[in-house]
Amino acid sequence: MLVSIPFGIVAVTTIGLAVLWAFVAHRWMLNPGGFPVLTWHSVSDDPAWLPWATETSVTPQTLDRQLTSLRAIGCKVLDTDEFVRLRVAGQTIPPETVVLHFDDGYLDNWVAAAPILERHGVRATLFVSLDFVAPDGPVRPTLNDREEVTWQGYLNWREIEALDAGAFSGAFTIEAHGVAHGRVPISDRIVDRLSESNWRSLAWMQWAETPGDKSHWYEWPAPPAIPIGSPVPESGGALAARAFQDGKREAEAAFRARVRRDLTACVDAFITHLGRAPRIFCWPQNLTAPDAHRLALELGYEATTGGGGANRPGEDPRIISRLHVGERVLGLRCPWADDLFFRASIRAFRGNYYWYLPILAMSSFRRIVRAVQRGRAR
């Protein structure tokens, strides 16, 4: 026998369940307490020398707008050292706090980023890799000078020393980013082959076979060590994964020794050039392993990057989680979209997950644009 339920009861029940679901979902979508550590790389008007510029370079104008946005939405910039100290001590950090990082030690960080940071009155941490520090030379012109500037290349030690000593009103503190920014094979699986079109974007293969100074690698006319046609193995971060070589996996003790050498080399170089040991270690490609992090702490580093969280209370305070910053989020130049994405990313990282809706929409649009661009390039 069928029982007839009045429409009014059905409607009220449906609305009630919808309201309950919305209330529960709303509580899940708001989870405050994250602290964004914003991470840039290149800041350049001419980044074409970098094969990965599309993903890692912003224009000086974009950086300027982004720092203006931080002020507009009430963000307060804190030094990495102070951020780590407060977290380790379990002290309260103002909820509007953000931290600024720049990776890889590109010359354009001296040319453009430092003057822009100075103009905005904020400080950042700059992570340099030893093999990519340019040979000694004079400090080069910046956007503050009337001379023509150079965009290609890496910082030299004079520029690094000047920044660490307080140039540009203390815009940058220098910290360690390893030696060779490398990768290692992690299996015998072949994922590609070197070609004229990809060997620069796969430069890690040449770097691995080119010990020492790599600061002018982008000027190589041809692969100097691994020839075109060579197989490209599956790879992982050199300081995050045990290497696979000659048909076997690197022993754990050998991996730890390799990581220790890298960490120690940074300590020695910093003491020689800056008169102090590095305090923060930034893992290349943000890839690490528990053993590597423990080794860094044993050697006196106060914290490392490589976190996958949001720097919340309860997370390991000596592991820093970061948020990559870029531009052309739609796959083409659109400043208003870049600004919206930047603000949305900060708010989502802090715990307002509603902001993932525009982030996902713009990311999907970018994938479509990139697919069209690849199709036209064929």
Short mmCIF file of N, CA and C in Angstrom, two decimals, residues 17-117:
data_model
loop_
_atom_site.label_atom_id
_atom_site.label_comp_id
_atom_site.label_asym_id
_atom_site.label_seq_id
_atom_site.Cartn_x
_atom_site.Cartn_y
_atom_site.Cartn_z
N LEU A 17 17.23 19.68 4.60
CA LEU A 17 18.44 18.91 4.33
C LEU A 17 19.45 19.74 3.54
N ALA A 18 18.94 20.55 2.60
CA ALA A 18 19.84 21.40 1.82
C ALA A 18 20.53 22.42 2.70
N VAL A 19 19.76 23.02 3.62
CA VAL A 19 20.35 23.99 4.54
C VAL A 19 21.38 23.32 5.43
N LEU A 20 21.06 22.11 5.93
CA LEU A 20 22.01 21.38 6.78
C LEU A 20 23.28 21.06 6.01
N TRP A 21 23.11 20.59 4.76
CA TRP A 21 24.29 20.27 3.94
C TRP A 21 25.12 21.53 3.71
N ALA A 22 24.46 22.65 3.41
CA ALA A 22 25.18 23.90 3.17
C ALA A 22 25.93 24.33 4.42
N PHE A 23 25.31 24.15 5.60
CA PHE A 23 25.96 24.54 6.85
C PHE A 23 27.21 23.68 7.09
N VAL A 24 27.06 22.37 6.90
CA VAL A 24 28.20 21.47 7.10
C VAL A 24 29.30 21.76 6.08
N ALA A 25 28.89 21.95 4.81
CA ALA A 25 29.87 22.23 3.76
C ALA A 25 30.57 23.56 4.01
N HIS A 26 29.82 24.55 4.48
CA HIS A 26 30.42 25.86 4.75
C HIS A 26 31.48 25.74 5.83
N ARG A 27 31.19 24.97 6.87
CA ARG A 27 32.17 24.79 7.95
C ARG A 27 33.42 24.09 7.41
N TRP A 28 33.23 23.15 6.49
CA TRP A 28 34.38 22.45 5.92
C TRP A 28 35.17 23.37 5.00
N MET A 29 34.49 24.29 4.33
CA MET A 29 35.14 25.17 3.36
C MET A 29 35.92 26.30 4.02
N LEU A 30 35.72 26.51 5.30
CA LEU A 30 36.44 27.56 6.03
C LEU A 30 37.28 26.91 7.11
N ASN A 31 38.58 26.94 6.91
CA ASN A 31 39.51 26.30 7.84
C ASN A 31 40.71 27.22 8.06
N PRO A 32 40.51 28.35 8.73
CA PRO A 32 41.59 29.34 8.86
C PRO A 32 42.78 28.80 9.64
N GLY A 33 43.93 29.43 9.41
CA GLY A 33 45.13 29.05 10.16
C GLY A 33 46.35 28.79 9.32
N GLY A 34 46.23 28.79 7.98
CA GLY A 34 47.39 28.60 7.13
C GLY A 34 48.16 29.90 6.93
N PHE A 35 49.48 29.76 6.75
CA PHE A 35 50.34 30.93 6.53
C PHE A 35 51.09 30.75 5.22
N PRO A 36 50.76 31.54 4.19
CA PRO A 36 51.41 31.38 2.88
C PRO A 36 52.87 31.81 2.90
N VAL A 37 53.73 30.97 2.36
CA VAL A 37 55.11 31.33 2.07
C VAL A 37 55.20 31.40 0.55
N LEU A 38 55.15 32.61 0.03
CA LEU A 38 55.03 32.84 -1.41
C LEU A 38 56.39 32.71 -2.08
N THR A 39 56.44 31.97 -3.18
CA THR A 39 57.73 31.63 -3.80
C THR A 39 57.79 32.04 -5.26
N TRP A 40 58.72 32.94 -5.56
CA TRP A 40 59.02 33.36 -6.92
C TRP A 40 60.36 32.76 -7.36
N HIS A 41 60.67 32.90 -8.63
CA HIS A 41 61.97 32.49 -9.15
C HIS A 41 62.58 33.65 -9.93
N SER A 42 62.32 33.71 -11.22
CA SER A 42 62.85 34.78 -12.07
C SER A 42 61.89 35.97 -12.12
N VAL A 43 62.47 37.18 -12.15
CA VAL A 43 61.69 38.42 -12.31
C VAL A 43 62.35 39.18 -13.45
N SER A 44 61.81 39.06 -14.65
CA SER A 44 62.56 39.51 -15.83
C SER A 44 61.65 40.03 -16.93
N ASP A 45 62.18 41.00 -17.67
CA ASP A 45 61.53 41.46 -18.90
C ASP A 45 61.97 40.65 -20.11
N ASP A 46 62.97 39.79 -19.92
CA ASP A 46 63.47 38.99 -21.05
C ASP A 46 63.97 37.64 -20.54
N PRO A 47 63.04 36.73 -20.18
CA PRO A 47 63.44 35.44 -19.60
C PRO A 47 63.60 34.32 -20.62
N ALA A 48 63.69 34.65 -21.90
CA ALA A 48 63.68 33.62 -22.95
C ALA A 48 64.84 32.64 -22.82
N TRP A 49 65.91 33.02 -22.13
CA TRP A 49 67.06 32.13 -21.97
C TRP A 49 66.73 30.94 -21.08
N LEU A 50 65.67 31.03 -20.28
CA LEU A 50 65.26 29.94 -19.40
C LEU A 50 64.23 29.05 -20.10
N PRO A 51 64.52 27.78 -20.31
CA PRO A 51 63.55 26.90 -20.98
C PRO A 51 62.24 26.78 -20.22
N TRP A 52 62.27 27.00 -18.92
CA TRP A 52 61.08 26.85 -18.07
C TRP A 52 60.51 28.21 -17.65
N ALA A 53 60.83 29.26 -18.40
CA ALA A 53 60.39 30.61 -18.03
C ALA A 53 58.88 30.73 -17.93
N THR A 54 58.15 30.01 -18.76
CA THR A 54 56.69 30.10 -18.74
C THR A 54 56.13 29.78 -17.36
N GLU A 55 56.79 28.85 -16.67
CA GLU A 55 56.30 28.42 -15.36
C GLU A 55 56.95 29.17 -14.20
N THR A 56 58.12 29.76 -14.42
CA THR A 56 58.88 30.26 -13.27
C THR A 56 59.24 31.74 -13.32
N SER A 57 58.88 32.45 -14.37
CA SER A 57 59.29 33.86 -14.46
C SER A 57 58.07 34.77 -14.49
N VAL A 58 58.19 35.90 -13.79
CA VAL A 58 57.18 36.96 -13.87
C VAL A 58 57.89 38.24 -14.29
N THR A 59 57.15 39.17 -14.85
CA THR A 59 57.75 40.45 -15.22
C THR A 59 57.91 41.32 -13.97
N PRO A 60 58.80 42.31 -14.02
CA PRO A 60 58.89 43.25 -12.90
C PRO A 60 57.55 43.94 -12.61
N GLN A 61 56.79 44.22 -13.65
CA GLN A 61 55.49 44.86 -13.45
C GLN A 61 54.53 43.95 -12.69
N THR A 62 54.60 42.65 -12.98
CA THR A 62 53.74 41.70 -12.26
C THR A 62 54.13 41.63 -10.80
N LEU A 63 55.43 41.52 -10.52
CA LEU A 63 55.87 41.48 -9.12
C LEU A 63 55.42 42.74 -8.39
N ASP A 64 55.56 43.88 -9.03
CA ASP A 64 55.14 45.14 -8.41
C ASP A 64 53.65 45.10 -8.07
N ARG A 65 52.83 44.62 -8.99
CA ARG A 65 51.39 44.53 -8.74
C ARG A 65 51.08 43.54 -7.62
N GLN A 66 51.82 42.43 -7.59
CA GLN A 66 51.58 41.43 -6.56
C GLN A 66 51.91 41.97 -5.17
N LEU A 67 53.00 42.69 -5.05
CA LEU A 67 53.34 43.28 -3.75
C LEU A 67 52.34 44.36 -3.36
N THR A 68 51.83 45.09 -4.34
CA THR A 68 50.77 46.06 -4.06
C THR A 68 49.51 45.34 -3.58
N SER A 69 49.20 44.19 -4.17
CA SER A 69 48.04 43.41 -3.76
C SER A 69 48.17 42.93 -2.32
N LEU A 70 49.38 42.52 -1.93
CA LEU A 70 49.59 42.08 -0.55
C LEU A 70 49.18 43.18 0.42
N ARG A 71 49.61 44.38 0.14
CA ARG A 71 49.25 45.50 1.01
C ARG A 71 47.75 45.76 0.97
N ALA A 72 47.15 45.65 -0.21
CA ALA A 72 45.73 45.96 -0.37
C ALA A 72 44.84 44.99 0.40
N ILE A 73 45.25 43.73 0.51
CA ILE A 73 44.42 42.75 1.23
C ILE A 73 44.88 42.56 2.67
N GLY A 74 45.76 43.46 3.13
CA GLY A 74 46.11 43.49 4.54
C GLY A 74 47.19 42.54 4.98
N CYS A 75 47.99 42.02 4.05
CA CYS A 75 49.06 41.09 4.42
C CYS A 75 50.22 41.83 5.07
N LYS A 76 50.86 41.17 6.03
CA LYS A 76 52.05 41.68 6.68
C LYS A 76 53.20 40.70 6.42
N VAL A 77 54.30 41.21 5.86
CA VAL A 77 55.42 40.36 5.49
C VAL A 77 56.35 40.15 6.68
N LEU A 78 56.68 38.88 6.92
CA LEU A 78 57.56 38.51 8.02
C LEU A 78 58.80 37.82 7.45
N ASP A 79 59.98 38.07 8.04
CA ASP A 79 61.20 37.38 7.63
C ASP A 79 61.08 35.88 7.90
N THR A 80 61.75 35.08 7.08
CA THR A 80 61.73 33.63 7.28
C THR A 80 62.27 33.26 8.66
N ASP A 81 63.39 33.87 9.06
CA ASP A 81 63.98 33.56 10.36
C ASP A 81 62.99 33.78 11.50
N GLU A 82 62.31 34.92 11.48
CA GLU A 82 61.36 35.24 12.53
C GLU A 82 60.15 34.32 12.47
N PHE A 83 59.72 33.99 11.26
CA PHE A 83 58.59 33.08 11.09
C PHE A 83 58.91 31.71 11.70
N VAL A 84 60.10 31.19 11.41
CA VAL A 84 60.51 29.90 11.97
C VAL A 84 60.63 30.00 13.48
N ARG A 85 61.23 31.07 13.98
CA ARG A 85 61.42 31.23 15.43
C ARG A 85 60.08 31.21 16.16
N LEU A 86 59.11 31.95 15.64
CA LEU A 86 57.80 32.00 16.29
C LEU A 86 57.11 30.64 16.25
N ARG A 87 57.23 29.94 15.14
CA ARG A 87 56.60 28.62 15.04
C ARG A 87 57.24 27.62 15.99
N VAL A 88 58.57 27.62 16.04
CA VAL A 88 59.28 26.68 16.92
C VAL A 88 58.94 26.96 18.38
N ALA A 89 58.83 28.24 18.73
CA ALA A 89 58.52 28.63 20.12
C ALA A 89 57.04 28.45 20.45
N GLY A 90 56.23 28.14 19.45
CA GLY A 90 54.80 27.98 19.69
C GLY A 90 54.08 29.28 19.97
N GLN A 91 54.67 30.38 19.53
CA GLN A 91 54.07 31.69 19.78
C GLN A 91 53.04 32.04 18.70
N THR A 92 52.15 32.95 19.04
CA THR A 92 51.10 33.36 18.12
C THR A 92 51.68 34.17 16.97
N ILE A 93 51.26 33.84 15.77
CA ILE A 93 51.66 34.57 14.57
C ILE A 93 50.44 35.31 14.06
N PRO A 94 50.56 36.60 13.77
CA PRO A 94 49.40 37.35 13.27
C PRO A 94 48.80 36.67 12.04
N PRO A 95 47.48 36.55 11.97
CA PRO A 95 46.85 35.79 10.88
C PRO A 95 47.08 36.37 9.49
N GLU A 96 47.45 37.64 9.41
CA GLU A 96 47.67 38.26 8.09
C GLU A 96 49.10 38.06 7.58
N THR A 97 49.90 37.26 8.29
CA THR A 97 51.31 37.07 7.95
C THR A 97 51.51 36.31 6.64
N VAL A 98 52.47 36.80 5.84
CA VAL A 98 52.98 36.05 4.69
C VAL A 98 54.50 36.15 4.72
N VAL A 99 55.16 35.19 4.08
CA VAL A 99 56.62 35.16 3.97
C VAL A 99 56.96 35.10 2.48
N LEU A 100 58.06 35.75 2.08
CA LEU A 100 58.43 35.84 0.67
C LEU A 100 59.74 35.10 0.40
N HIS A 101 59.74 34.22 -0.59
CA HIS A 101 60.93 33.48 -1.00
C HIS A 101 61.20 33.68 -2.49
N PHE A 102 62.48 33.66 -2.86
CA PHE A 102 62.91 33.68 -4.26
C PHE A 102 63.96 32.59 -4.43
N ASP A 103 63.77 31.70 -5.39
CA ASP A 103 64.66 30.55 -5.58
C ASP A 103 65.60 30.73 -6.77
N ASP A 104 66.76 30.11 -6.67
CA ASP A 104 67.71 29.83 -7.76
C ASP A 104 68.80 30.87 -7.97
N GLY A 105 68.67 32.07 -7.41
CA GLY A 105 69.77 33.03 -7.51
C GLY A 105 69.98 33.61 -8.88
N TYR A 106 68.91 33.90 -9.59
CA TYR A 106 69.04 34.52 -10.91
C TYR A 106 69.52 35.96 -10.78
N LEU A 107 70.28 36.41 -11.78
CA LEU A 107 70.76 37.79 -11.81
C LEU A 107 69.59 38.77 -11.73
N ASP A 108 68.46 38.42 -12.33
CA ASP A 108 67.34 39.37 -12.34
C ASP A 108 66.78 39.64 -10.95
N ASN A 109 67.11 38.79 -9.98
CA ASN A 109 66.71 39.09 -8.61
C ASN A 109 67.45 40.32 -8.07
N TRP A 110 68.68 40.51 -8.55
CA TRP A 110 69.46 41.71 -8.23
C TRP A 110 68.99 42.89 -9.08
N VAL A 111 68.82 42.63 -10.36
CA VAL A 111 68.47 43.69 -11.31
C VAL A 111 67.09 44.28 -11.03
N ALA A 112 66.10 43.42 -10.77
CA ALA A 112 64.71 43.88 -10.69
C ALA A 112 64.04 43.62 -9.35
N ALA A 113 64.15 42.39 -8.83
CA ALA A 113 63.39 42.04 -7.63
C ALA A 113 63.81 42.87 -6.43
N ALA A 114 65.13 43.01 -6.22
CA ALA A 114 65.60 43.75 -5.04
C ALA A 114 65.13 45.21 -5.04
N PRO A 115 65.27 45.95 -6.15
CA PRO A 115 64.74 47.33 -6.14
C PRO A 115 63.24 47.40 -5.90
N ILE A 116 62.49 46.44 -6.42
CA ILE A 116 61.04 46.45 -6.23
C ILE A 116 60.69 46.15 -4.77
N LEU A 117 61.36 45.17 -4.19
CA LEU A 117 61.14 44.87 -2.77
C LEU A 117 61.46 46.09 -1.91
#
